[in-house]
């Protein structure tokens, strides 16, 4: 029996075909999406169409996709406007207004598990209501990207899962239910919302007869693909940077730094998300005229601390901390340290300091790291792998490169196929272990201190 997992991300669609019994990858394919912060969902369908021949070999299928995106549909099921994606920060003023209107940060954390920022779907509904009232009035139903693709594949109705629903801002992880009054307050009227399926439930059948699983959000998919256990903290370096762990009880952080999401299995997924991650490296590579491999070599050849350079990498605004209008800052530049190597080193250190802050926020919510897993495109950087243990303050496990979001979707598809109470126990993927070199800890501590000072000094800029 074969199962297909789909990862519909900001940048591309990736599909893996796996054996249902053990997750062994049989085949895979990918196709790009248009760049930007909004996208018409038809582009996701067109990308998925390129994998049709592979998909039709599967006995079950599931979609894991970028969280938070707003897909507005009219009464006929047609898309009202291009989907606003998680990385679209235009709704930052609406996020602040909603927090104030509906009881403040503490109330939001208690009711929805999170304090909404511009990424969250609920803020995008309010933005549309204020800036595109005709589109808001036409909106009869609101889906997330994975919901829309699941429906297009053949789900019998609009359906979602608890993991992705927990990122909307109008679903309660603690109570396991929608808060439709919040969606109505944002949009101006109560829209139709997808049914939240049970974990592992089959929700429909494709045109070729494959069983359809509910799907989930991308971070929940990766957690399922990695087979996370209590104490595992994942640091994912993709378009965004995320740090998350599975937990048995919901989080409710009134500071807004930790999002109290649900996972795809019935547990919870406290998560910290940064807006800037792998693009810190690509932007630095462009600055110094290098490719990513050369950037890594330059960074490793430079001294710890980058000769006094510190980069605050809020290149496209930032989500954690919540600074949607921020820009990057390069501090400490002199004639003597203005070298390609120091800029490369400062970029890698900045990325890792940002993730270390994220781990600290999780720890404040009761997450005690047993091991740290580094995944995503940025984890392929030799410099990131080498510097991570010292800056993060713990050994780092790097699973073999794989499409873990898509693998998680495939594992969920296998779960729906099996009809068992728990997902199938697929074996762990091979991994390498990385530890800090002797003497690196003191240098890393100084780097973290300088980064923290710059972060705090620019808080009001």
C-alpha positions as CSV (number, residue, x, y, z in Angstrom):
1,X,0.0,0.0,0.0
2,X,1.3,3.5,-0.9
3,X,0.4,6.8,0.6
4,X,1.1,10.4,-0.7
5,X,1.9,13.4,1.5
6,X,1.6,16.9,0.0
7,X,3.5,19.9,1.4
8,X,2.0,23.1,-0.1
9,X,4.4,25.7,1.2
10,X,4.8,29.4,0.5
11,X,7.4,28.7,-2.2
12,X,6.4,25.3,-3.7
13,X,4.4,22.1,-3.7
14,X,6.3,19.0,-2.7
15,X,4.8,15.5,-2.9
16,X,6.3,12.3,-1.5
17,X,5.1,8.8,-2.2
18,X,5.8,6.4,0.7
19,X,5.1,2.8,1.7
20,X,2.3,2.9,4.2
21,X,3.9,0.3,6.5
22,X,7.2,2.0,7.2
23,X,7.4,5.4,5.5
24,X,10.1,4.4,3.0
25,X,10.1,7.0,0.2
26,X,9.2,5.5,-3.1
27,X,9.1,8.6,-5.3
28,X,8.8,12.4,-4.9
29,X,8.3,15.5,-7.1
30,X,8.1,19.3,-6.6
31,X,6.7,22.3,-8.5
32,X,7.2,26.1,-7.7
33,X,4.6,28.6,-6.6
34,X,4.6,32.3,-7.4
35,X,6.6,34.5,-5.0
36,X,4.9,37.0,-2.8
37,X,2.6,37.5,0.2
38,X,-0.6,36.8,-1.6
39,X,-1.5,34.0,-4.0
40,X,-4.5,32.8,-5.9
41,X,-5.2,29.2,-4.8
42,X,-5.4,28.1,-8.4
43,X,-1.6,28.3,-8.5
44,X,-1.5,25.7,-5.7
45,X,-3.8,23.4,-7.7
46,X,-1.7,23.9,-10.9
47,X,1.4,23.0,-9.0
48,X,-0.3,19.9,-7.6
49,X,-1.5,18.9,-11.1
50,X,2.1,18.4,-12.0
51,X,2.2,15.6,-9.5
52,X,-1.0,13.9,-10.7
53,X,0.7,10.8,-12.1
54,X,2.5,10.2,-8.8
55,X,-0.6,10.9,-6.7
56,X,-2.7,8.4,-8.6
57,X,-0.4,5.7,-7.4
58,X,-1.4,6.4,-3.8
59,X,-4.1,4.5,-1.8
60,X,-4.4,7.5,0.6
61,X,-3.4,11.1,0.5
62,X,-3.1,14.1,2.9
63,X,-2.2,17.8,2.6
64,X,0.0,19.7,5.0
65,X,0.3,23.4,4.0
66,X,1.4,26.8,5.1
67,X,-0.5,28.0,8.2
68,X,-2.8,31.0,8.6
69,X,-3.5,31.8,4.9
70,X,-6.9,33.3,4.3
71,X,-8.9,31.6,1.5
72,X,-12.2,33.5,1.2
73,X,-15.0,31.8,-0.8
74,X,-18.4,33.1,-2.0
75,X,-21.7,31.2,-1.8
76,X,-20.8,29.3,-5.0
77,X,-17.5,28.2,-3.7
78,X,-15.5,30.6,-5.9
79,X,-12.4,32.3,-4.5
80,X,-13.3,36.0,-3.7
81,X,-9.7,37.3,-3.8
82,X,-6.1,36.0,-3.8
83,X,-5.3,34.3,-0.5
84,X,-3.5,36.5,2.0
85,X,-0.5,34.4,3.2
86,X,1.0,34.1,6.7
87,X,4.0,36.4,5.7
88,X,1.7,39.3,4.6
89,X,2.1,41.9,7.4
90,X,-0.4,44.5,6.1
91,X,-2.9,43.4,8.8
92,X,-0.6,44.4,11.7
93,X,-2.8,47.4,12.7
94,X,-5.8,45.2,12.6
95,X,-4.1,42.7,14.9
96,X,-3.4,45.3,17.5
97,X,-7.0,46.6,17.3
98,X,-8.5,43.1,17.7
99,X,-6.3,42.4,20.7
100,X,-7.6,45.6,22.3
101,X,-11.2,45.2,21.3
102,X,-11.6,41.6,22.6
103,X,-10.2,41.9,26.0
104,X,-6.4,42.3,25.7
105,X,-3.5,39.9,25.4
106,X,-4.3,37.8,28.5
107,X,-7.9,37.1,27.3
108,X,-6.8,36.2,23.8
109,X,-4.2,33.7,25.2
110,X,-6.7,32.1,27.5
111,X,-9.4,31.8,24.9
112,X,-7.4,31.0,21.7
113,X,-4.0,29.9,23.0
114,X,-2.3,32.7,21.2
115,X,-2.2,36.5,21.0
116,X,-2.7,37.2,17.3
117,X,-0.2,39.0,15.2
118,X,-0.4,39.9,11.5
119,X,0.2,36.3,10.4
120,X,-3.1,35.0,11.9
121,X,-6.1,34.5,9.7
122,X,-8.4,36.5,12.0
123,X,-6.4,39.7,11.4
124,X,-6.6,39.2,7.7
125,X,-10.4,39.0,7.9
126,X,-10.5,42.3,9.7
127,X,-8.1,43.9,7.1
128,X,-10.4,42.7,4.3
129,X,-13.5,44.0,6.1
130,X,-11.9,47.5,6.4
131,X,-10.1,47.7,3.1
132,X,-12.2,45.6,0.8
133,X,-15.7,45.7,2.2
134,X,-17.3,44.3,-1.0
135,X,-15.1,41.3,-0.9
136,X,-15.8,40.8,2.8
137,X,-19.6,41.0,2.2
138,X,-19.3,38.3,-0.6
139,X,-17.3,36.0,1.7
140,X,-19.6,33.1,2.7
141,X,-16.9,30.7,3.9
142,X,-13.2,30.9,5.1
143,X,-10.7,28.1,4.6
144,X,-7.0,27.7,5.2
145,X,-4.7,26.7,2.3
146,X,-4.7,23.0,3.3
147,X,-8.4,23.0,3.7
148,X,-8.9,24.3,0.2
149,X,-6.6,21.7,-1.4
150,X,-8.2,18.9,0.6
151,X,-11.6,20.0,-0.6
152,X,-10.3,20.2,-4.2
153,X,-8.9,16.7,-3.9
154,X,-12.3,15.3,-3.2
155,X,-13.2,15.9,0.5
156,X,-17.0,15.5,1.0
157,X,-17.2,18.9,2.7
158,X,-15.1,21.8,3.8
159,X,-12.9,20.2,6.5
160,X,-9.9,21.0,8.5
161,X,-7.9,19.6,11.5
162,X,-7.3,20.9,15.0
163,X,-3.7,21.7,14.3
164,X,-4.3,24.1,11.5
165,X,-7.5,25.4,13.0
166,X,-5.5,26.5,16.1
167,X,-3.6,29.1,14.0
168,X,-6.7,31.0,12.9
169,X,-7.3,33.0,16.0
170,X,-10.9,31.8,16.2
171,X,-10.5,28.3,17.5
172,X,-9.8,27.2,21.1
173,X,-7.2,24.5,21.6
174,X,-8.1,24.2,25.3
175,X,-11.8,23.7,24.5
176,X,-11.5,22.1,21.1
177,X,-14.0,24.3,19.4
178,X,-14.5,27.3,17.2
179,X,-15.2,30.7,18.6
180,X,-17.4,32.0,15.8
181,X,-18.1,35.2,17.5
182,X,-14.5,36.2,17.1
183,X,-14.6,35.4,13.3
184,X,-17.8,37.5,13.1
185,X,-16.2,40.4,14.9
186,X,-13.3,40.4,12.5
187,X,-15.2,40.0,9.2
188,X,-18.4,41.8,10.0
189,X,-20.6,38.7,9.8
190,X,-20.2,35.0,10.7
191,X,-18.7,33.0,7.9
192,X,-19.0,29.3,7.3
193,X,-16.0,27.5,8.8
194,X,-14.7,24.0,7.9
195,X,-15.6,21.1,10.2
196,X,-12.7,20.0,12.4
197,X,-12.1,16.4,11.7
198,X,-10.8,13.9,14.2
199,X,-7.1,13.0,14.0
200,X,-6.6,10.1,11.6
201,X,-10.2,10.4,10.2
202,X,-10.9,9.7,6.5
203,X,-12.8,12.7,5.1
204,X,-13.4,11.7,1.5
205,X,-12.1,10.0,-1.6
206,X,-10.2,11.2,-4.6
207,X,-11.3,10.8,-8.2
208,X,-9.0,7.8,-8.5
209,X,-10.3,6.1,-5.3
210,X,-7.7,7.1,-2.7
211,X,-8.8,7.8,0.9
212,X,-8.3,11.4,1.9
213,X,-7.0,12.3,5.4
214,X,-7.9,15.6,7.1
215,X,-4.5,17.2,6.5
216,X,-2.9,19.8,8.8
217,X,-0.6,22.8,9.0
218,X,3.0,22.6,7.9
219,X,4.5,22.7,11.4
220,X,2.1,20.0,12.6
221,X,3.0,18.0,9.6
222,X,6.7,18.2,10.3
223,X,6.1,17.2,13.9
224,X,4.2,14.1,12.7
225,X,6.9,13.3,10.1
226,X,9.6,13.5,12.7
227,X,7.7,11.4,15.2
228,X,8.3,13.9,18.0
229,X,8.4,12.8,21.5
230,X,8.1,14.7,24.7
231,X,11.3,16.8,25.2
232,X,12.1,17.0,21.5
233,X,12.4,20.7,20.4
234,X,12.4,21.2,16.6
235,X,14.2,24.2,15.1
236,X,13.1,24.6,11.5
237,X,15.0,27.0,9.2
238,X,12.9,27.6,6.1
239,X,11.2,30.8,4.8
240,X,10.2,31.3,8.4
241,X,12.1,30.1,11.5
242,X,10.2,28.0,14.0
243,X,10.9,26.4,17.3
244,X,8.3,24.0,18.7
245,X,7.7,20.9,20.8
246,X,4.8,18.5,21.6
247,X,3.1,18.9,24.9
248,X,0.2,17.2,26.8
249,X,-1.4,20.5,27.9
250,X,-2.3,23.7,26.0
251,X,-0.1,26.8,26.3
252,X,-1.5,30.2,26.9
253,X,1.3,32.8,26.8
254,X,-0.1,36.4,27.4
255,X,3.2,37.9,26.1
256,X,2.3,36.6,22.7
257,X,5.8,35.2,22.1
258,X,4.6,31.5,22.2
259,X,1.7,30.5,20.1
260,X,-0.4,27.8,21.8
261,X,-1.2,25.6,18.9
262,X,-2.6,22.1,18.8
263,X,-0.9,19.3,17.0
264,X,-2.2,16.8,14.5
265,X,-2.5,13.9,16.9
266,X,-4.7,15.2,19.8
267,X,-1.8,16.8,21.8
268,X,-0.5,20.4,21.7
269,X,2.3,22.2,19.9
270,X,3.6,25.3,21.6
271,X,5.5,27.2,18.9
272,X,7.6,30.3,18.3
273,X,7.8,31.7,14.8
274,X,10.2,34.2,13.3
275,X,9.5,35.9,10.0
276,X,13.2,35.7,8.9
277,X,15.2,32.5,8.7
278,X,16.8,31.0,5.7
279,X,16.5,34.4,3.8
280,X,19.0,35.8,6.3
281,X,21.6,33.5,4.7
282,X,20.5,34.2,1.1
283,X,20.5,37.9,1.8
284,X,24.0,37.8,3.3
285,X,25.2,35.7,0.4
286,X,24.0,38.4,-2.0
287,X,25.7,41.1,0.1
288,X,29.1,39.4,-0.1
289,X,28.7,38.1,-3.7
290,X,28.7,34.4,-2.8
291,X,26.6,31.3,-3.1
292,X,25.4,29.6,0.1
293,X,28.3,27.1,0.2
294,X,30.8,29.9,0.0
295,X,28.9,31.9,2.6
296,X,29.3,28.9,4.9
297,X,33.0,28.6,4.3
298,X,33.5,32.3,4.8
299,X,31.6,32.2,8.1
300,X,33.6,29.2,9.4
301,X,36.9,30.9,8.5
302,X,36.0,34.1,10.5
303,X,36.5,34.4,14.2
304,X,33.6,34.0,16.6
305,X,31.9,37.3,17.1
306,X,32.5,38.4,13.5
307,X,35.1,40.9,14.6
308,X,32.5,42.9,16.5
309,X,29.8,42.9,13.9
310,X,26.2,42.1,15.1
311,X,23.3,41.7,12.7
312,X,19.7,42.1,13.9
313,X,18.1,40.1,11.1
314,X,14.6,41.7,10.9
315,X,14.9,42.1,7.2
316,X,11.2,41.8,6.3
317,X,9.8,43.0,9.6
318,X,9.5,40.4,12.4
319,X,6.9,38.3,14.1
320,X,8.8,37.3,17.3
321,X,9.3,39.8,18.7
322,X,6.2,41.5,17.1
323,X,7.8,44.2,15.0
324,X,6.1,44.1,11.6
325,X,7.6,47.4,10.5
326,X,11.2,46.6,11.6
327,X,14.2,46.4,9.2
328,X,17.6,44.8,9.6
329,X,20.4,46.5,11.5
330,X,24.2,45.8,11.1
331,X,26.0,47.2,14.2
332,X,29.6,47.6,15.1
333,X,30.9,48.2,11.5
334,X,34.4,49.6,11.2
335,X,37.1,49.8,8.5
336,X,38.9,46.9,10.1
337,X,36.0,44.4,10.4
338,X,34.2,45.2,7.1
339,X,35.1,41.8,5.5
340,X,33.1,39.3,3.6
341,X,33.9,36.7,6.2
342,X,32.7,38.8,9.2
343,X,29.5,39.6,7.4
344,X,28.9,36.0,6.6
345,X,29.7,35.0,10.3
346,X,27.4,37.7,11.6
347,X,24.5,36.4,9.5
348,X,24.9,32.9,10.7
349,X,25.2,34.0,14.3
350,X,22.2,36.2,14.0
351,X,20.0,33.4,12.6
352,X,21.1,31.1,15.5
353,X,20.7,33.8,18.2
354,X,17.1,34.4,16.9
355,X,16.4,30.7,17.3
356,X,18.0,30.6,20.7
357,X,15.7,33.3,21.8
358,X,12.8,31.2,20.5
359,X,14.0,28.2,22.6
360,X,14.1,30.4,25.6
361,X,10.5,31.5,25.1
362,X,9.4,27.8,24.9
363,X,11.3,27.1,28.1
364,X,9.4,29.9,29.8
365,X,6.2,28.0,29.0
366,X,7.5,24.8,30.6
367,X,9.2,23.1,27.7
368,X,12.3,21.3,28.9
369,X,14.5,20.4,25.9
370,X,15.7,16.8,25.9
371,X,17.2,17.1,22.4
372,X,17.2,19.7,19.7
373,X,16.5,18.7,16.1
374,X,17.6,21.0,13.3
375,X,15.6,20.8,10.0
376,X,14.8,22.8,7.0
377,X,16.8,24.2,4.1
378,X,19.0,26.3,6.4
379,X,20.1,23.1,8.3
380,X,22.0,22.1,5.2
381,X,24.5,24.9,5.9
382,X,27.7,23.5,7.4
383,X,28.2,26.8,9.3
384,X,24.8,26.6,10.8
385,X,25.4,23.0,11.9
386,X,28.8,23.8,13.3
387,X,27.9,27.0,15.3
388,X,24.4,25.9,16.5
389,X,25.5,23.7,19.5
390,X,27.4,26.6,21.2
391,X,24.9,29.3,20.5
392,X,21.9,27.2,21.4
393,X,23.8,25.9,24.5
394,X,23.1,22.2,23.8
395,X,24.0,19.4,21.4
396,X,22.1,19.4,18.1
397,X,20.6,16.5,16.2
398,X,20.3,17.0,12.4
399,X,18.1,14.4,10.7
400,X,18.9,13.5,7.2
401,X,17.6,16.1,4.7
402,X,14.0,15.2,3.8
403,X,10.6,16.8,3.2
404,X,9.4,16.3,6.7
405,X,6.2,18.3,6.2
406,X,5.2,16.1,3.3
407,X,6.3,13.0,5.2
408,X,4.1,14.0,8.1
409,X,1.2,14.3,5.7
410,X,2.0,10.9,4.3
411,X,2.0,9.4,7.8
412,X,-1.4,10.9,8.4
413,X,-2.6,9.4,5.2
414,X,-1.3,6.0,6.3
415,X,-3.1,6.6,9.6
416,X,-6.4,7.2,7.8
417,X,-5.8,4.1,5.7
418,X,-5.1,1.9,8.7
419,X,-8.0,3.2,10.8
420,X,-6.0,2.7,14.0
421,X,-6.2,4.8,17.2
422,X,-2.6,6.1,16.8
423,X,-0.6,6.9,13.7
424,X,1.7,4.1,12.3
425,X,5.0,3.8,14.1
426,X,7.4,4.7,11.3
427,X,11.2,4.4,12.2
428,X,13.3,7.5,12.9
429,X,15.3,8.8,9.9
430,X,19.1,8.7,10.1
431,X,20.6,11.7,11.8
432,X,24.0,13.2,12.7
433,X,24.9,14.6,16.1
434,X,26.8,17.9,16.6
435,X,28.4,19.2,19.8
436,X,30.1,22.5,20.6
437,X,33.9,22.5,20.2
438,X,35.9,23.2,23.4
439,X,36.1,26.9,24.2
440,X,33.2,27.8,22.0
441,X,30.8,28.3,24.9
442,X,32.4,31.5,26.2
443,X,32.5,33.1,22.7
444,X,28.9,32.1,22.0
445,X,27.8,33.7,25.3
446,X,29.4,37.0,24.3
447,X,27.7,36.7,20.9
448,X,24.3,36.1,22.5
449,X,24.8,39.1,24.9
450,X,25.7,41.5,22.1
451,X,22.8,40.3,20.0
452,X,20.4,40.7,23.0
453,X,21.7,44.2,23.6
454,X,21.1,45.3,20.0
455,X,17.6,43.6,20.0
456,X,16.6,45.5,23.1
457,X,18.1,48.8,22.1
458,X,16.1,48.8,18.8
459,X,12.8,47.9,20.4
460,X,11.3,51.4,19.9
461,X,12.8,52.1,16.5
